[in-house]
Coordinates of N, CA and C in Angstrom, one line a residue:
M1 N 84.6 79.8 93.2 CA 85.1 81.1 93.6 C 84.0 82.1 93.3
D2 N 83.7 83.0 94.2 CA 82.6 83.9 94.0 C 83.1 85.1 93.1
E3 N 82.2 85.9 92.6 CA 82.5 87.0 91.7 C 83.3 88.1 92.3
K4 N 83.1 88.4 93.6 CA 83.8 89.4 94.2 C 85.3 89.0 94.3
I5 N 85.6 87.8 94.8 CA 87.0 87.3 94.9 C 87.6 87.3 93.5
K6 N 86.9 86.8 92.5 CA 87.5 86.8 91.2 C 87.8 88.2 90.7
S7 N 87.0 89.1 91.0 CA 87.2 90.5 90.6 C 88.5 91.1 91.3
I8 N 88.6 90.8 92.5 CA 89.8 91.2 93.3 C 91.1 90.6 92.7
L9 N 91.0 89.3 92.4 CA 92.1 88.6 91.8 C 92.5 89.1 90.4
V10 N 91.6 89.4 89.6 CA 91.9 90.0 88.3 C 92.6 91.3 88.4
G11 N 92.2 92.2 89.4 CA 92.9 93.4 89.6 C 94.3 93.2 90.1
L12 N 94.4 92.2 91.0 CA 95.7 91.9 91.6 C 96.7 91.4 90.5
I13 N 96.2 90.5 89.6 CA 97.0 90.0 88.6 C 97.5 91.1 87.6
L14 N 96.6 92.0 87.3 CA 97.0 93.1 86.4 C 98.0 94.0 87.1
G15 N 97.9 94.0 88.4 CA 98.8 94.8 89.2 C 100.0 94.0 89.6
D16 N 100.3 94.1 90.9 CA 101.5 93.5 91.5 C 101.3 92.1 92.0
G17 N 100.1 91.5 91.9 CA 99.9 90.1 92.4 C 100.7 89.1 91.5
Y18 N 101.2 88.1 92.0 CA 101.9 87.1 91.2 C 101.2 85.7 91.4
L19 N 101.0 85.0 90.4 CA 100.5 83.7 90.4 C 101.6 82.7 90.3
T20 N 101.8 81.8 91.2 CA 102.9 80.9 91.2 C 102.8 79.9 90.1
R21 N 103.9 79.3 89.8 CA 104.0 78.2 88.8 C 103.1 77.1 89.3
F22 N 102.7 76.2 88.4 CA 101.8 75.1 88.8 C 102.6 74.2 89.8
F23 N 101.9 73.6 90.7 CA 102.5 72.6 91.6 C 102.3 71.2 91.1
G24 N 103.4 70.7 90.6 CA 103.4 69.4 90.0 C 102.5 69.3 88.7
K25 N 101.7 68.2 88.6 CA 100.8 68.1 87.5 C 99.4 68.5 87.9
S26 N 99.3 69.1 89.0 CA 97.9 69.4 89.5 C 97.2 70.6 88.8
R27 N 97.9 71.4 88.1 CA 97.4 72.6 87.5 C 96.8 73.6 88.5
K28 N 97.4 73.5 89.8 CA 97.0 74.4 90.8 C 98.0 75.5 91.0
S29 N 97.6 76.7 91.4 CA 98.4 77.8 91.6 C 97.9 78.6 92.9
R30 N 98.7 79.5 93.3 CA 98.3 80.4 94.4 C 98.7 81.8 94.1
V31 N 98.1 82.8 94.8 CA 98.5 84.2 94.6 C 99.4 84.6 95.7
D32 N 100.5 85.2 95.3 CA 101.5 85.7 96.2 C 101.4 87.2 96.2
I33 N 101.2 87.8 97.4 CA 100.9 89.2 97.5 C 101.9 89.9 98.4
K34 N 102.6 90.9 98.0 CA 103.5 91.7 98.9 C 103.3 93.1 98.6
G35 N 103.6 93.9 99.6 CA 103.5 95.4 99.4 C 104.3 96.1 100.4
D36 N 104.5 97.4 100.1 CA 105.3 98.3 100.9 C 104.5 98.5 102.2
N37 N 105.2 98.7 103.3 CA 104.6 99.0 104.6 C 103.7 100.2 104.6
K38 N 103.9 101.1 103.7 CA 103.0 102.3 103.7 C 101.6 101.9 103.2
N39 N 101.5 100.8 102.5 CA 100.2 100.3 102.1 C 99.7 99.2 102.9
L40 N 100.1 99.1 104.2 CA 99.7 98.0 105.1 C 98.2 98.0 105.2
S41 N 97.5 99.1 105.3 CA 96.0 99.0 105.5 C 95.4 98.4 104.3
Y42 N 95.9 98.6 103.1 CA 95.4 98.0 101.8 C 95.7 96.5 101.9
L43 N 96.9 96.1 102.3 CA 97.2 94.7 102.4 C 96.3 94.0 103.4
K44 N 96.0 94.6 104.5 CA 95.1 94.0 105.5 C 93.7 93.8 104.9
W45 N 93.3 94.8 104.1 CA 92.0 94.7 103.5 C 92.0 93.5 102.5
L46 N 93.0 93.4 101.7 CA 93.1 92.2 100.8 C 93.1 90.9 101.5
H47 N 93.9 90.9 102.6 CA 94.0 89.7 103.4 C 92.6 89.3 103.9
K48 N 91.9 90.2 104.4 CA 90.5 89.9 104.9 C 89.6 89.5 103.8
E49 N 89.6 90.2 102.6 CA 88.7 89.8 101.5 C 89.0 88.5 100.9
L50 N 90.3 88.1 101.0 CA 90.7 86.8 100.3 C 90.6 85.6 101.3
Q51 N 90.1 85.8 102.5 CA 90.0 84.8 103.5 C 89.3 83.5 103.0
P52 N 88.2 83.6 102.2 CA 87.6 82.4 101.7 C 88.5 81.5 100.9
L53 N 89.6 82.0 100.3 CA 90.5 81.2 99.6 C 91.5 80.5 100.5
G54 N 91.6 80.9 101.7 CA 92.6 80.4 102.6 C 93.8 81.2 102.4
V55 N 94.2 81.9 103.4 CA 95.4 82.8 103.3 C 96.4 82.5 104.4
S56 N 97.7 82.7 104.2 CA 98.7 82.6 105.2 C 98.6 83.9 106.1
D57 N 99.4 83.9 107.1 CA 99.4 85.1 108.0 C 100.1 86.2 107.2
L58 N 99.7 87.4 107.4 CA 100.3 88.6 106.9 C 101.5 88.9 107.7
K59 N 102.7 88.8 107.1 CA 103.9 88.9 107.9 C 104.9 89.9 107.2
P60 N 105.7 90.6 108.1 CA 106.7 91.5 107.5 C 107.8 90.6 106.8
K61 N 108.3 91.2 105.7 CA 109.4 90.5 105.0 C 110.7 90.9 105.7
K62 N 111.5 90.0 106.1 CA 112.8 90.3 106.8 C 113.7 91.2 105.9
N63 N 114.2 92.2 106.4 CA 115.2 93.1 105.8 C 114.6 93.9 104.6
Y64 N 113.3 94.0 104.6 CA 112.6 94.8 103.6 C 111.5 95.7 104.3
H65 N 111.0 96.7 103.6 CA 109.9 97.5 104.2 C 108.6 97.0 103.6
Q66 N 108.4 95.7 103.7 CA 107.2 95.1 103.0 C 106.6 94.1 103.9
H67 N 105.3 93.8 103.6 CA 104.6 92.7 104.2 C 104.1 91.8 103.1
R68 N 103.9 90.5 103.4 CA 103.5 89.5 102.4 C 102.6 88.5 103.0
F69 N 101.7 88.0 102.1 CA 100.9 86.8 102.4 C 100.6 86.1 101.1
Y70 N 100.1 84.9 101.1 CA 99.7 84.1 99.9 C 98.5 83.3 100.2
T71 N 97.8 82.9 99.2 CA 96.6 82.1 99.3 C 97.0 80.6 99.3
K72 N 96.0 79.8 99.5 CA 96.2 78.4 99.3 C 96.2 78.1 97.8
T73 N 96.8 77.0 97.5 CA 96.8 76.6 96.1 C 95.5 76.0 95.6
T74 N 94.9 76.5 94.5 CA 93.7 75.9 94.1 C 93.6 75.8 92.6
K75 N 92.7 75.0 92.1 CA 92.5 74.8 90.7 C 91.9 76.1 90.0
E76 N 91.1 76.8 90.8 CA 90.5 78.0 90.3 C 91.5 79.1 90.0
I77 N 92.5 79.2 90.9 CA 93.6 80.1 90.7 C 94.5 79.6 89.6
G78 N 94.6 78.3 89.5 CA 95.4 77.7 88.4 C 94.8 78.0 87.0
K79 N 93.4 78.1 86.9 CA 92.8 78.5 85.7 C 93.2 79.9 85.3
L80 N 93.3 80.8 86.3 CA 93.7 82.2 86.0 C 95.2 82.2 85.6
R81 N 96.0 81.4 86.2 CA 97.4 81.2 85.8 C 97.5 80.9 84.3
E82 N 96.6 79.9 83.9 CA 96.6 79.5 82.4 C 96.3 80.7 81.5
L83 N 95.4 81.5 82.0 CA 95.0 82.7 81.1 C 96.0 83.8 81.1
F84 N 96.6 84.1 82.2 CA 97.5 85.3 82.3 C 99.0 84.9 82.1
Y85 N 99.3 83.6 82.2 CA 100.7 83.2 82.1 C 100.8 82.0 81.1
P86 N 100.3 82.1 79.9 CA 100.2 80.9 79.1 C 101.6 80.3 78.7
N87 N 102.6 81.1 78.7 CA 103.9 80.6 78.4 C 104.9 81.0 79.5
G88 N 104.4 81.1 80.7 CA 105.2 81.4 81.8 C 105.5 82.9 82.1
Q89 N 105.1 83.8 81.2 CA 105.3 85.2 81.3 C 103.9 85.9 81.3
K90 N 103.7 86.9 82.2 CA 102.4 87.5 82.4 C 102.1 88.3 81.1
I91 N 100.8 88.1 80.7 CA 100.3 88.8 79.5 C 98.9 89.2 79.8
V92 N 98.3 90.0 78.9 CA 96.9 90.4 79.0 C 96.2 89.4 78.1
P93 N 95.3 88.6 78.7 CA 94.5 87.6 77.9 C 93.7 88.3 76.8
R94 N 93.5 87.7 75.7 CA 92.7 88.2 74.6 C 91.2 88.5 75.0
D95 N 90.7 87.7 76.0 CA 89.4 87.9 76.4 C 89.3 88.8 77.7
I96 N 90.2 89.7 77.8 CA 90.3 90.6 79.0 C 89.0 91.3 79.2
Q97 N 88.2 91.6 78.1 CA 87.0 92.4 78.3 C 86.0 91.6 79.1
K98 N 86.0 90.3 79.1 CA 85.1 89.5 79.9 C 85.6 89.4 81.4
L99 N 86.9 89.6 81.6 CA 87.5 89.4 83.0 C 87.5 90.8 83.7
L100 N 87.8 91.8 83.0 CA 87.9 93.2 83.6 C 86.7 93.9 83.4
K101 N 85.6 93.6 84.1 CA 84.3 94.2 83.9 C 83.7 94.8 85.2
N102 N 84.3 94.4 86.4 CA 83.8 94.8 87.6 C 84.6 96.0 88.1
P103 N 84.0 97.1 88.5 CA 84.8 98.3 89.1 C 85.7 97.9 90.2
L104 N 85.4 96.8 90.9 CA 86.3 96.4 92.0 C 87.7 96.0 91.4
S105 N 87.7 95.3 90.3 CA 88.9 94.9 89.6 C 89.7 96.1 89.3
L106 N 89.0 97.1 88.8 CA 89.7 98.4 88.4 C 90.3 99.1 89.6
A107 N 89.6 99.1 90.7 CA 90.0 99.7 91.9 C 91.2 99.0 92.5
V108 N 91.2 97.7 92.5 CA 92.4 96.9 93.0 C 93.6 97.1 92.1
W109 N 93.4 97.1 90.8 CA 94.5 97.3 89.9 C 95.1 98.7 90.1
Y110 N 94.2 99.7 90.3 CA 94.7 101.1 90.5 C 95.5 101.2 91.8
Q111 N 95.0 100.5 92.8 CA 95.7 100.6 94.1 C 97.0 99.9 94.0
D112 N 97.2 98.9 93.2 CA 98.5 98.2 93.0 C 99.4 99.0 92.1
D113 N 98.9 99.5 91.0 CA 99.8 100.0 90.0 C 99.4 101.4 89.4
G114 N 98.5 102.0 90.1 CA 98.0 103.3 89.7 C 98.7 104.5 90.3
S115 N 98.6 105.6 89.7 CA 99.1 106.9 90.2 C 98.3 108.0 89.6
L116 N 98.4 109.2 90.3 CA 97.7 110.3 89.9 C 98.7 111.4 89.6
D117 N 98.7 111.9 88.3 CA 99.6 113.0 87.9 C 98.8 114.3 88.1
C118 N 99.1 115.1 89.2 CA 98.4 116.3 89.5 C 99.1 117.5 89.0
R119 N 98.6 118.2 88.1 CA 99.1 119.5 87.6 C 97.9 120.4 87.7
S120 N 97.7 121.0 88.8 CA 96.4 121.7 89.1 C 96.1 122.8 88.0
K121 N 97.1 123.4 87.4 CA 96.9 124.4 86.4 C 96.5 123.8 85.1
Y122 N 96.8 122.5 84.9 CA 96.6 121.8 83.6 C 95.6 120.7 83.7
H123 N 95.9 119.7 84.5 CA 95.1 118.5 84.5 C 95.3 117.6 85.7
Y124 N 94.4 116.7 85.9 CA 94.6 115.6 86.8 C 94.5 114.3 85.9
N125 N 95.6 113.5 85.9 CA 95.6 112.4 85.0 C 95.9 111.1 85.8
A126 N 95.0 110.2 85.8 CA 95.2 108.9 86.4 C 96.0 108.0 85.4
M127 N 97.0 107.3 86.0 CA 97.8 106.4 85.1 C 98.0 105.0 85.8
F128 N 98.2 104.0 84.9 CA 98.6 102.7 85.3 C 100.0 102.4 84.9
A129 N 100.8 101.8 85.7 CA 102.1 101.4 85.3 C 101.9 100.0 84.7
T130 N 102.1 99.9 83.4 CA 101.9 98.6 82.7 C 103.2 98.1 82.0
Y131 N 104.3 98.4 82.7 CA 105.6 98.2 82.1 C 105.9 96.7 81.8
S132 N 105.2 95.8 82.5 CA 105.5 94.4 82.2 C 104.7 93.8 81.0
F133 N 103.8 94.7 80.5 CA 103.0 94.2 79.4 C 103.5 94.8 78.1
S134 N 103.3 94.1 77.0 CA 103.7 94.6 75.6 C 102.8 95.8 75.3
F135 N 103.2 96.5 74.2 CA 102.5 97.7 73.8 C 101.1 97.2 73.3
S136 N 101.0 96.1 72.6 CA 99.7 95.6 72.1 C 98.8 95.2 73.2
D137 N 99.4 94.6 74.3 CA 98.6 94.3 75.4 C 98.0 95.5 76.1
C138 N 98.9 96.6 76.1 CA 98.4 97.9 76.7 C 97.3 98.5 75.9
K139 N 97.4 98.3 74.6 CA 96.3 98.8 73.7 C 95.0 98.0 73.9
L140 N 95.1 96.7 74.2 CA 94.0 95.9 74.5 C 93.4 96.3 75.8
L141 N 94.2 96.6 76.8 CA 93.7 97.1 78.1 C 93.0 98.4 77.9
A142 N 93.5 99.3 77.1 CA 92.9 100.6 76.9 C 91.5 100.5 76.2
E143 N 91.5 99.6 75.2 CA 90.2 99.3 74.6 C 89.2 98.8 75.6
T144 N 89.6 97.9 76.5 CA 88.7 97.3 77.5 C 88.2 98.4 78.4
L145 N 89.1 99.3 78.8 CA 88.7 100.4 79.8 C 87.7 101.3 79.1
R146 N 87.9 101.6 77.8 CA 86.9 102.4 77.1 C 85.6 101.7 77.0
K147 N 85.6 100.5 76.6 CA 84.3 99.8 76.4 C 83.6 99.4 77.7
N148 N 84.3 98.9 78.7 CA 83.7 98.4 79.9 C 83.4 99.5 80.9
F149 N 84.2 100.6 80.9 CA 84.1 101.6 81.9 C 83.9 103.0 81.4
N150 N 83.8 103.1 80.0 CA 83.6 104.4 79.4 C 84.6 105.4 79.8
L151 N 85.9 105.0 79.8 CA 87.0 105.9 80.2 C 87.7 106.4 79.0
D152 N 88.2 107.6 79.0 CA 89.0 108.2 78.0 C 90.4 107.8 78.3
V153 N 91.0 106.9 77.5 CA 92.2 106.2 77.7 C 93.2 106.4 76.6
R154 N 94.5 106.6 76.9 CA 95.5 106.6 75.9 C 96.7 105.8 76.4
V155 N 97.4 105.2 75.4 CA 98.6 104.4 75.7 C 99.8 105.2 75.3
Y156 N 100.8 105.3 76.2 CA 102.0 106.1 75.9 C 103.2 105.2 76.2
K157 N 104.2 105.3 75.3 CA 105.5 104.6 75.6 C 106.3 105.5 76.5
C158 N 106.9 104.9 77.5 CA 107.8 105.7 78.4 C 109.2 105.3 78.1

């Protein structure tokens, strides 16, 4: 798997991307990607960029305002599953500083789970929705963003 695809996958996993459970004893997994129709151009971009992994057709989800596609099952994606889902639940791996180093990962993660709090008289504040991660995982992500991207980051409980 090349570095660009791995960077996209890291951003997706931190965001809304889901890595399926292992298929049998193969230690293979795939990425399942879905998104709201308002983000269809982003989903089309992801679909195009992930073509080398082998992807299903990008199709609308019946009775939802979403589209979905998934990759083929591979051992490389299975290795990411082992890192991010060691006990079946998504976590931030301890070595996230080695994984979250490409600005492309940051851009994909922001597109999935980011938002901009605009208060023109006060500030513009970019935020990530990290509700599925523990507070200590969020602190680890903040430390990574400071170190790898020189960002001024704070973690807040909501």
